[in-house]
């Protein structure tokens, strides 16, 4: 466990989680992830965001508090998702006099998640612009930032150091390995973190892009010199870089995407794959960059990230029992939940005895605001004529 100094009397205790657990029980994290807890010390001590209730997360924070910081006067909970609050009951047992500060919705979640005794606990609900003076020149100001990533979320601002504690916003997958700040990572590492930031955003935040834009706008008047999320690196050399990256990702939700194609396919006996190969030939002739993912083999987490950033999608799947190939139906359900909107899309596929995938597909994409090329289906194996049409469609997708 290492305590990092952000500025005078402003500290971070990052904890790397490297087990093979799924983030939120869904998303794979082969590179781990970090849970960052912050301490601001004035005459009083504030702790900003907790950790999950798991020994590899709680123990380092507990040690840091005991060895270095002492009793906590205020616990600021920017967000109540249990990765940032799960250790609350145990924390309160050790710090019974700490006042818990959150938005009103956050205070409701404190009681519903942790069943703490309301009468016996100091709880304070804050709203936009409320401030907490810690003494010694340290004042924390709170800004409600709903839905980044749950409705109760807020940012905490410490003006003397220019630090914005943004919790999930500006966060990333990826463990930190003992470092914390953006200036401690080389270009190759930044590239890897950028891929993990995109995947984190697409998996966790993409449904809430409009709220990301509003949250950034709300703090646009602050001189943010340090962006301090509760997952991933802290940006002190270039806070604007991660804020701008998040705005770019928010733009993907509105169709301001990259000129790339995400190809997502499944095939039972190779006939849909033969047709897809012709589509890819057309894409390659046109020179459009593409990435390809097979379902169910490739994880939805990576498919989602590629689809989110790409202007074009190819969805290739056969009919299965009068409907879509089931793993593709799951992909489309996730796309709907995560607002994978404003795409140029080509759907293709083979059928055997009878079709049905197209009807199910049309129903599944009804709300997705997609601009679709005419779908193309064929019976059994694709003919030479089918392959010629498919190649043309591939070339036309992002012409
Ligand atoms: Fe990192 Fe929405 O919790």
Short mmCIF file of C-alpha atoms and ligand atoms in Angstrom, two decimals:
data_model
loop_
_atom_site.label_atom_id
_atom_site.label_comp_id
_atom_site.label_asym_id
_atom_site.label_seq_id
_atom_site.Cartn_x
_atom_site.Cartn_y
_atom_site.Cartn_z
CA UNK A 1 0.00 0.00 0.00
CA UNK A 2 1.38 3.38 -1.01
CA UNK A 3 -0.03 6.77 -0.12
CA UNK A 4 0.40 9.31 -2.91
CA UNK A 5 0.53 13.06 -2.30
CA UNK A 6 -1.52 15.06 -4.78
CA UNK A 7 -0.92 18.43 -3.15
CA UNK A 8 -0.33 19.84 0.31
CA UNK A 9 -2.62 17.85 2.64
CA UNK A 10 -4.38 16.09 -0.27
CA UNK A 11 -3.65 12.38 -0.66
CA UNK A 12 -4.72 9.30 -2.58
CA UNK A 13 -4.79 5.71 -1.37
CA UNK A 14 -5.19 3.61 -4.53
CA UNK A 15 -5.93 -0.09 -4.19
CA UNK A 16 -5.37 -2.42 -7.12
CA UNK A 17 -7.86 -5.26 -7.54
CA UNK A 18 -6.20 -7.96 -9.60
CA UNK A 19 -8.40 -10.97 -9.06
CA UNK A 20 -10.24 -12.36 -12.03
CA UNK A 21 -13.57 -11.12 -10.74
CA UNK A 22 -15.95 -9.52 -13.17
CA UNK A 23 -16.52 -5.80 -12.66
CA UNK A 24 -20.18 -5.31 -11.73
CA UNK A 25 -20.45 -9.08 -12.07
CA UNK A 26 -20.48 -8.71 -15.87
CA UNK A 27 -17.39 -7.09 -17.36
CA UNK A 28 -14.04 -8.93 -17.49
CA UNK A 29 -11.07 -7.10 -16.02
CA UNK A 30 -7.97 -9.07 -17.06
CA UNK A 31 -5.81 -6.01 -16.35
CA UNK A 32 -7.46 -5.46 -12.98
CA UNK A 33 -8.84 -2.13 -11.84
CA UNK A 34 -8.15 0.35 -9.09
CA UNK A 35 -10.30 1.75 -6.31
CA UNK A 36 -8.99 5.18 -5.33
CA UNK A 37 -9.82 6.66 -1.96
CA UNK A 38 -8.78 10.22 -1.11
CA UNK A 39 -7.90 12.07 2.07
CA UNK A 40 -8.05 15.85 2.51
CA UNK A 41 -6.66 17.15 5.79
CA UNK A 42 -7.43 20.53 7.24
CA UNK A 43 -8.01 20.97 10.93
CA UNK A 44 -10.53 18.19 10.30
CA UNK A 45 -9.96 15.10 8.16
CA UNK A 46 -12.18 14.13 5.25
CA UNK A 47 -12.13 10.79 3.47
CA UNK A 48 -13.54 10.83 -0.05
CA UNK A 49 -15.05 7.58 -1.32
CA UNK A 50 -14.59 4.19 0.23
CA UNK A 51 -13.78 0.80 -1.24
CA UNK A 52 -15.57 -2.45 -1.83
CA UNK A 53 -16.07 -4.77 1.09
CA UNK A 54 -13.32 -7.23 0.20
CA UNK A 55 -10.08 -7.85 2.10
CA UNK A 56 -7.75 -6.85 -0.76
CA UNK A 57 -9.51 -3.48 -0.93
CA UNK A 58 -10.40 -2.64 2.66
CA UNK A 59 -7.23 -3.74 4.39
CA UNK A 60 -4.84 -1.23 2.72
CA UNK A 61 -7.22 1.65 3.37
CA UNK A 62 -7.69 0.60 6.97
CA UNK A 63 -3.90 0.42 7.43
CA UNK A 64 -3.35 3.83 5.82
CA UNK A 65 -5.95 5.44 8.05
CA UNK A 66 -4.55 3.85 11.19
CA UNK A 67 -0.87 4.52 10.42
CA UNK A 68 -1.02 7.92 8.82
CA UNK A 69 -4.27 9.82 9.08
CA UNK A 70 -6.04 8.89 12.29
CA UNK A 71 -9.77 9.31 12.95
CA UNK A 72 -11.91 10.52 10.08
CA UNK A 73 -14.26 13.42 10.78
CA UNK A 74 -16.15 13.38 7.47
CA UNK A 75 -16.78 10.59 4.99
CA UNK A 76 -17.73 12.00 1.60
CA UNK A 77 -19.59 9.46 -0.54
CA UNK A 78 -19.71 10.82 -4.07
CA UNK A 79 -21.43 7.66 -5.30
CA UNK A 80 -23.06 4.79 -3.44
CA UNK A 81 -22.35 1.91 -5.79
CA UNK A 82 -20.82 -0.70 -3.50
CA UNK A 83 -17.39 -0.55 -5.17
CA UNK A 84 -17.12 2.85 -3.44
CA UNK A 85 -19.18 2.22 -0.33
CA UNK A 86 -19.17 -1.50 0.46
CA UNK A 87 -16.81 -1.13 3.41
CA UNK A 88 -19.15 1.38 5.09
CA UNK A 89 -20.43 -0.66 8.02
CA UNK A 90 -16.95 -1.70 9.06
CA UNK A 91 -15.65 1.85 8.53
CA UNK A 92 -18.37 3.21 10.82
CA UNK A 93 -17.50 0.65 13.45
CA UNK A 94 -13.95 2.03 13.50
CA UNK A 95 -14.95 5.69 13.00
CA UNK A 96 -18.26 6.00 14.87
CA UNK A 97 -18.08 9.79 15.04
CA UNK A 98 -17.57 10.35 11.32
CA UNK A 99 -20.30 12.31 9.58
CA UNK A 100 -21.41 10.82 6.26
CA UNK A 101 -21.94 13.36 3.51
CA UNK A 102 -23.74 12.57 0.26
CA UNK A 103 -26.57 13.91 -1.87
CA UNK A 104 -30.09 13.34 -0.53
CA UNK A 105 -30.47 10.35 -2.86
CA UNK A 106 -27.10 9.12 -1.67
CA UNK A 107 -28.19 9.30 1.96
CA UNK A 108 -31.25 7.20 1.06
CA UNK A 109 -28.95 4.57 -0.42
CA UNK A 110 -26.71 4.63 2.66
CA UNK A 111 -29.64 3.41 4.69
CA UNK A 112 -31.10 1.02 2.10
CA UNK A 113 -27.81 -0.67 1.23
CA UNK A 114 -26.24 -0.80 4.66
CA UNK A 115 -29.21 -0.80 7.02
CA UNK A 116 -27.41 1.53 9.39
CA UNK A 117 -29.19 3.05 12.32
CA UNK A 118 -30.27 6.48 11.05
CA UNK A 119 -30.77 7.86 14.53
CA UNK A 120 -27.35 6.73 15.69
CA UNK A 121 -25.37 7.96 12.68
CA UNK A 122 -24.44 11.47 11.61
CA UNK A 123 -25.81 11.91 8.10
CA UNK A 124 -25.75 15.09 6.05
CA UNK A 125 -27.37 15.56 2.66
CA UNK A 126 -25.74 18.19 0.45
CA UNK A 127 -26.81 19.84 -2.77
CA UNK A 128 -25.19 21.80 -5.55
CA UNK A 129 -22.71 24.38 -4.29
CA UNK A 130 -22.80 23.38 -0.63
CA UNK A 131 -19.41 23.63 1.05
CA UNK A 132 -17.64 21.98 3.95
CA UNK A 133 -14.86 23.95 5.64
CA UNK A 134 -12.25 21.59 7.06
CA UNK A 135 -10.21 24.47 8.47
CA UNK A 136 -6.59 25.12 7.56
CA UNK A 137 -7.59 26.53 4.18
CA UNK A 138 -9.24 23.35 2.95
CA UNK A 139 -12.82 23.74 1.76
CA UNK A 140 -14.73 21.03 -0.07
CA UNK A 141 -17.53 22.06 -2.43
CA UNK A 142 -20.08 19.64 -3.80
CA UNK A 143 -21.64 19.52 -7.26
CA UNK A 144 -24.44 17.13 -8.04
CA UNK A 145 -23.54 15.06 -11.10
CA UNK A 146 -26.52 12.75 -11.51
CA UNK A 147 -26.13 9.54 -13.47
CA UNK A 148 -22.37 9.54 -13.70
CA UNK A 149 -23.00 6.88 -12.94
CA UNK A 150 -26.10 6.53 -10.72
CA UNK A 151 -28.73 9.18 -9.92
CA UNK A 152 -27.22 10.09 -6.53
CA UNK A 153 -23.73 10.90 -7.82
CA UNK A 154 -21.85 14.11 -7.07
CA UNK A 155 -18.39 15.61 -7.60
CA UNK A 156 -16.28 17.04 -4.77
CA UNK A 157 -14.05 20.03 -5.46
CA UNK A 158 -11.02 21.17 -3.46
CA UNK A 159 -10.11 24.64 -4.67
CA UNK A 160 -6.70 25.21 -3.05
CA UNK A 161 -5.21 22.29 -5.00
CA UNK A 162 -7.55 22.52 -8.01
CA UNK A 163 -8.54 18.88 -7.49
CA UNK A 164 -11.84 17.51 -8.77
CA UNK A 165 -12.81 14.22 -7.12
CA UNK A 166 -15.08 12.84 -9.81
CA UNK A 167 -15.59 9.21 -8.73
CA UNK A 168 -16.67 7.14 -11.79
CA UNK A 169 -16.38 10.07 -14.21
CA UNK A 170 -12.96 10.14 -15.94
CA UNK A 171 -12.30 6.61 -14.67
CA UNK A 172 -10.86 3.56 -16.38
CA UNK A 173 -10.33 -0.15 -16.03
CA UNK A 174 -6.73 -1.20 -15.42
CA UNK A 175 -4.69 -1.62 -12.23
CA UNK A 176 -2.04 1.00 -11.49
CA UNK A 177 0.82 -1.13 -10.23
CA UNK A 178 2.12 1.27 -7.61
CA UNK A 179 1.97 4.39 -9.75
CA UNK A 180 -0.91 6.86 -9.84
CA UNK A 181 -0.31 10.01 -11.88
CA UNK A 182 -0.55 10.48 -15.65
CA UNK A 183 3.04 11.76 -15.76
CA UNK A 184 4.30 8.44 -14.34
CA UNK A 185 3.18 6.39 -17.37
CA UNK A 186 4.89 6.20 -20.77
CA UNK A 187 3.18 6.58 -24.13
CA UNK A 188 2.63 2.84 -24.64
CA UNK A 189 1.07 2.54 -21.20
CA UNK A 190 -1.16 5.52 -21.90
CA UNK A 191 -2.33 3.80 -25.10
CA UNK A 192 -3.25 0.68 -23.15
CA UNK A 193 -5.06 2.76 -20.55
CA UNK A 194 -6.91 4.63 -23.28
CA UNK A 195 -8.25 1.31 -24.61
CA UNK A 196 -9.30 0.39 -21.08
CA UNK A 197 -10.87 3.82 -20.57
CA UNK A 198 -12.95 3.36 -23.71
CA UNK A 199 -14.02 -0.10 -22.62
CA UNK A 200 -14.90 1.20 -19.14
CA UNK A 201 -16.90 4.07 -20.64
CA UNK A 202 -18.70 1.83 -23.14
CA UNK A 203 -19.51 -0.78 -20.49
CA UNK A 204 -20.38 1.44 -17.53
CA UNK A 205 -21.12 4.99 -18.62
CA UNK A 206 -22.33 4.96 -22.25
CA UNK A 207 -26.03 5.01 -21.36
CA UNK A 208 -25.44 8.28 -19.55
CA UNK A 209 -23.49 10.30 -22.12
CA UNK A 210 -25.89 13.26 -21.96
CA UNK A 211 -25.22 13.42 -18.20
CA UNK A 212 -21.47 13.32 -18.80
CA UNK A 213 -21.78 16.39 -21.00
CA UNK A 214 -23.92 18.16 -18.38
CA UNK A 215 -21.52 17.22 -15.58
CA UNK A 216 -18.52 18.54 -17.48
CA UNK A 217 -20.42 21.72 -18.32
CA UNK A 218 -21.33 22.21 -14.66
CA UNK A 219 -17.68 22.28 -13.58
CA UNK A 220 -16.38 24.08 -16.66
CA UNK A 221 -15.86 27.26 -14.64
CA UNK A 222 -13.51 25.56 -12.19
CA UNK A 223 -9.75 25.73 -12.71
CA UNK A 224 -9.30 21.95 -12.61
CA UNK A 225 -5.59 21.20 -12.44
CA UNK A 226 -6.05 17.63 -11.22
CA UNK A 227 -8.78 15.16 -12.25
CA UNK A 228 -9.00 12.54 -9.54
CA UNK A 229 -11.40 9.69 -10.39
CA UNK A 230 -11.97 6.68 -8.17
CA UNK A 231 -10.87 4.22 -10.87
CA UNK A 232 -7.62 4.52 -12.81
CA UNK A 233 -4.91 7.12 -12.99
CA UNK A 234 -5.03 10.64 -11.59
CA UNK A 235 -4.44 13.34 -14.19
CA UNK A 236 -2.27 16.12 -12.77
CA UNK A 237 -0.10 16.85 -15.82
CA UNK A 238 -3.04 17.14 -18.18
CA UNK A 239 -6.47 17.03 -16.57
CA UNK A 240 -7.98 18.38 -19.77
CA UNK A 241 -6.86 15.26 -21.65
CA UNK A 242 -9.16 12.92 -19.73
CA UNK A 243 -12.04 15.41 -19.62
CA UNK A 244 -11.79 15.88 -23.41
CA UNK A 245 -11.56 12.12 -23.88
CA UNK A 246 -14.80 11.67 -21.97
CA UNK A 247 -16.47 14.36 -24.07
CA UNK A 248 -15.26 12.57 -27.22
CA UNK A 249 -16.79 9.34 -25.94
CA UNK A 250 -20.03 11.15 -25.07
CA UNK A 251 -20.08 12.29 -28.69
CA UNK A 252 -20.03 8.67 -29.85
CA UNK A 253 -23.51 8.33 -28.34
CA UNK A 254 -24.69 11.08 -30.69
CA UNK A 255 -23.07 9.68 -33.82
CA UNK A 256 -19.80 11.64 -33.70
CA UNK A 257 -17.96 8.35 -34.17
CA UNK A 258 -14.75 7.11 -35.79
CA UNK A 259 -14.70 6.02 -39.44
CA UNK A 260 -14.35 2.37 -38.51
CA UNK A 261 -16.51 -0.72 -38.78
CA UNK A 262 -17.16 -3.25 -36.02
CA UNK A 263 -17.95 -6.65 -37.54
CA UNK A 264 -19.88 -8.94 -35.18
CA UNK A 265 -20.68 -12.39 -36.38
CA UNK A 266 -21.81 -15.88 -35.47
CA UNK A 267 -22.11 -18.88 -37.75
CA UNK A 268 -23.45 -22.38 -37.08
CA UNK A 269 -21.94 -24.36 -39.97
CA UNK A 270 -19.92 -21.78 -41.89
CA UNK A 271 -22.49 -20.56 -44.43
CA UNK A 272 -22.98 -17.17 -42.78
CA UNK A 273 -19.21 -16.92 -42.40
CA UNK A 274 -18.74 -17.46 -46.15
CA UNK A 275 -21.08 -14.57 -46.83
CA UNK A 276 -19.32 -12.44 -44.23
CA UNK A 277 -15.96 -13.06 -45.91
CA UNK A 278 -17.36 -11.46 -49.05
CA UNK A 279 -18.56 -8.45 -47.05
CA UNK A 280 -15.11 -8.07 -45.50
CA UNK A 281 -13.55 -8.24 -48.96
CA UNK A 282 -15.67 -5.26 -49.90
CA UNK A 283 -14.72 -3.37 -46.75
CA UNK A 284 -11.04 -4.03 -47.37
CA UNK A 285 -11.31 -2.89 -50.97
CA UNK A 286 -12.77 0.37 -49.69
CA UNK A 287 -9.91 0.67 -47.18
CA UNK A 288 -12.11 1.20 -44.12
CA UNK A 289 -10.50 0.02 -40.83
CA UNK A 290 -12.48 -2.74 -39.13
CA UNK A 291 -12.35 -5.04 -36.14
CA UNK A 292 -14.10 -8.42 -36.02
CA UNK A 293 -15.71 -10.24 -33.08
CA UNK A 294 -17.30 -13.68 -33.07
CA UNK A 295 -20.25 -14.51 -30.84
CA UNK A 296 -20.47 -16.20 -28.44
CA UNK A 297 -16.66 -16.62 -28.40
CA UNK A 298 -15.71 -12.96 -27.83
CA UNK A 299 -16.90 -11.19 -24.71
CA UNK A 300 -19.62 -8.57 -24.98
CA UNK A 301 -17.42 -6.08 -23.08
CA UNK A 302 -15.01 -5.79 -26.02
CA UNK A 303 -17.77 -5.95 -28.63
CA UNK A 304 -19.51 -3.06 -26.92
CA UNK A 305 -16.38 -0.89 -26.89
CA UNK A 306 -15.71 -1.49 -30.59
CA UNK A 307 -19.33 -0.92 -31.60
CA UNK A 308 -19.60 2.22 -29.46
CA UNK A 309 -16.73 4.01 -31.19
CA UNK A 310 -17.40 2.78 -34.75
CA UNK A 311 -19.52 4.54 -37.34
CA UNK A 312 -20.44 1.26 -39.03
CA UNK A 313 -21.61 -2.17 -37.89
CA UNK A 314 -21.84 -5.47 -39.73
CA UNK A 315 -24.06 -7.97 -37.96
CA UNK A 316 -23.81 -11.44 -39.46
CA UNK A 317 -25.88 -14.26 -37.99
CA UNK A 318 -28.02 -17.13 -39.21
CA UNK A 319 -31.60 -17.94 -38.37
CA UNK A 320 -31.82 -20.21 -35.34
CA UNK A 321 -35.18 -21.78 -34.49
CA UNK A 322 -37.18 -19.15 -36.43
CA UNK A 323 -35.35 -16.26 -34.79
CA UNK A 324 -31.87 -14.72 -34.44
CA UNK A 325 -28.82 -16.75 -33.50
CA UNK A 326 -29.23 -16.40 -29.69
CA UNK A 327 -25.80 -14.89 -28.87
CA UNK A 328 -26.53 -12.09 -31.35
CA UNK A 329 -29.90 -11.46 -29.73
CA UNK A 330 -28.00 -10.90 -26.48
CA UNK A 331 -25.60 -8.48 -28.20
CA UNK A 332 -28.51 -6.44 -29.53
CA UNK A 333 -30.17 -6.38 -26.13
CA UNK A 334 -26.98 -4.95 -24.62
CA UNK A 335 -26.69 -2.46 -27.50
CA UNK A 336 -30.19 -1.23 -26.71
CA UNK A 337 -29.43 -0.90 -23.00
CA UNK A 338 -26.14 0.91 -23.65
CA UNK A 339 -27.55 3.28 -26.27
CA UNK A 340 -25.45 2.14 -29.21
CA UNK A 341 -27.24 4.60 -31.46
CA UNK A 342 -26.63 6.35 -34.77
CA UNK A 343 -24.80 3.62 -36.66
CA UNK A 344 -24.67 2.69 -40.33
CA UNK A 345 -25.54 -1.01 -40.25
CA UNK A 346 -25.54 -4.03 -42.53
CA UNK A 347 -27.19 -7.24 -41.37
CA UNK A 348 -26.61 -10.48 -43.30
CA UNK A 349 -27.18 -14.17 -42.67
CA UNK A 350 -28.05 -17.63 -43.91
CA UNK A 351 -31.16 -19.68 -43.15
CA UNK A 352 -31.84 -23.39 -43.53
CA UNK A 353 -35.44 -24.67 -43.59
CA UNK A 354 -37.11 -21.36 -43.08
CA UNK A 355 -36.11 -17.80 -42.11
CA UNK A 356 -37.08 -15.78 -39.07
CA UNK A 357 -33.90 -13.99 -38.00
CA UNK A 358 -34.74 -10.87 -39.98
CA UNK A 359 -38.16 -10.47 -38.37
CA UNK A 360 -36.67 -10.82 -34.89
CA UNK A 361 -33.81 -8.50 -35.83
CA UNK A 362 -36.16 -5.78 -37.10
CA UNK A 363 -38.04 -5.87 -33.80
CA UNK A 364 -34.83 -5.79 -31.76
CA UNK A 365 -33.39 -2.71 -33.47
CA UNK A 366 -36.59 -0.68 -33.67
CA UNK A 367 -35.42 1.86 -31.07
CA UNK A 368 -31.76 2.07 -32.04
CA UNK A 369 -31.86 5.03 -34.46
CA UNK A 370 -29.78 3.09 -36.98
CA UNK A 371 -29.36 3.89 -40.66
CA UNK A 372 -29.52 0.41 -42.18
CA UNK A 373 -28.48 -0.79 -45.60
CA UNK A 374 -30.90 -3.39 -46.97
CA UNK A 375 -30.29 -6.64 -45.11
CA UNK A 376 -29.24 -9.64 -47.17
CA UNK A 377 -30.22 -13.24 -46.51
CA UNK A 378 -29.77 -16.43 -48.48
CA UNK A 379 -30.84 -20.07 -48.24
CA UNK A 380 -28.11 -22.48 -47.22
CA UNK A 381 -24.72 -21.76 -48.78
CA UNK A 382 -24.22 -18.43 -50.57
CA UNK A 383 -24.13 -18.61 -54.38
CA UNK A 384 -21.63 -16.74 -56.53
CA UNK A 385 -24.30 -14.13 -57.13
CA UNK A 386 -24.94 -13.81 -53.37
CA UNK A 387 -21.22 -13.30 -52.76
CA UNK A 388 -21.02 -10.57 -55.39
CA UNK A 389 -23.93 -8.70 -53.78
CA UNK A 390 -22.43 -9.12 -50.31
CA UNK A 391 -19.08 -7.74 -51.44
CA UNK A 392 -20.83 -4.71 -52.89
CA UNK A 393 -22.74 -4.14 -49.64
CA UNK A 394 -19.52 -4.32 -47.65
CA UNK A 395 -17.92 -1.72 -49.88
CA UNK A 396 -20.99 0.52 -49.65
CA UNK A 397 -21.37 0.51 -45.86
CA UNK A 398 -19.03 3.45 -45.15
CA UNK A 399 -18.43 4.67 -48.66
FE1 LIG B 1 -17.30 2.71 -9.67
FE2 LIG B 1 -20.62 3.26 -10.49
O1 LIG B 1 -19.17 2.68 -9.42
#
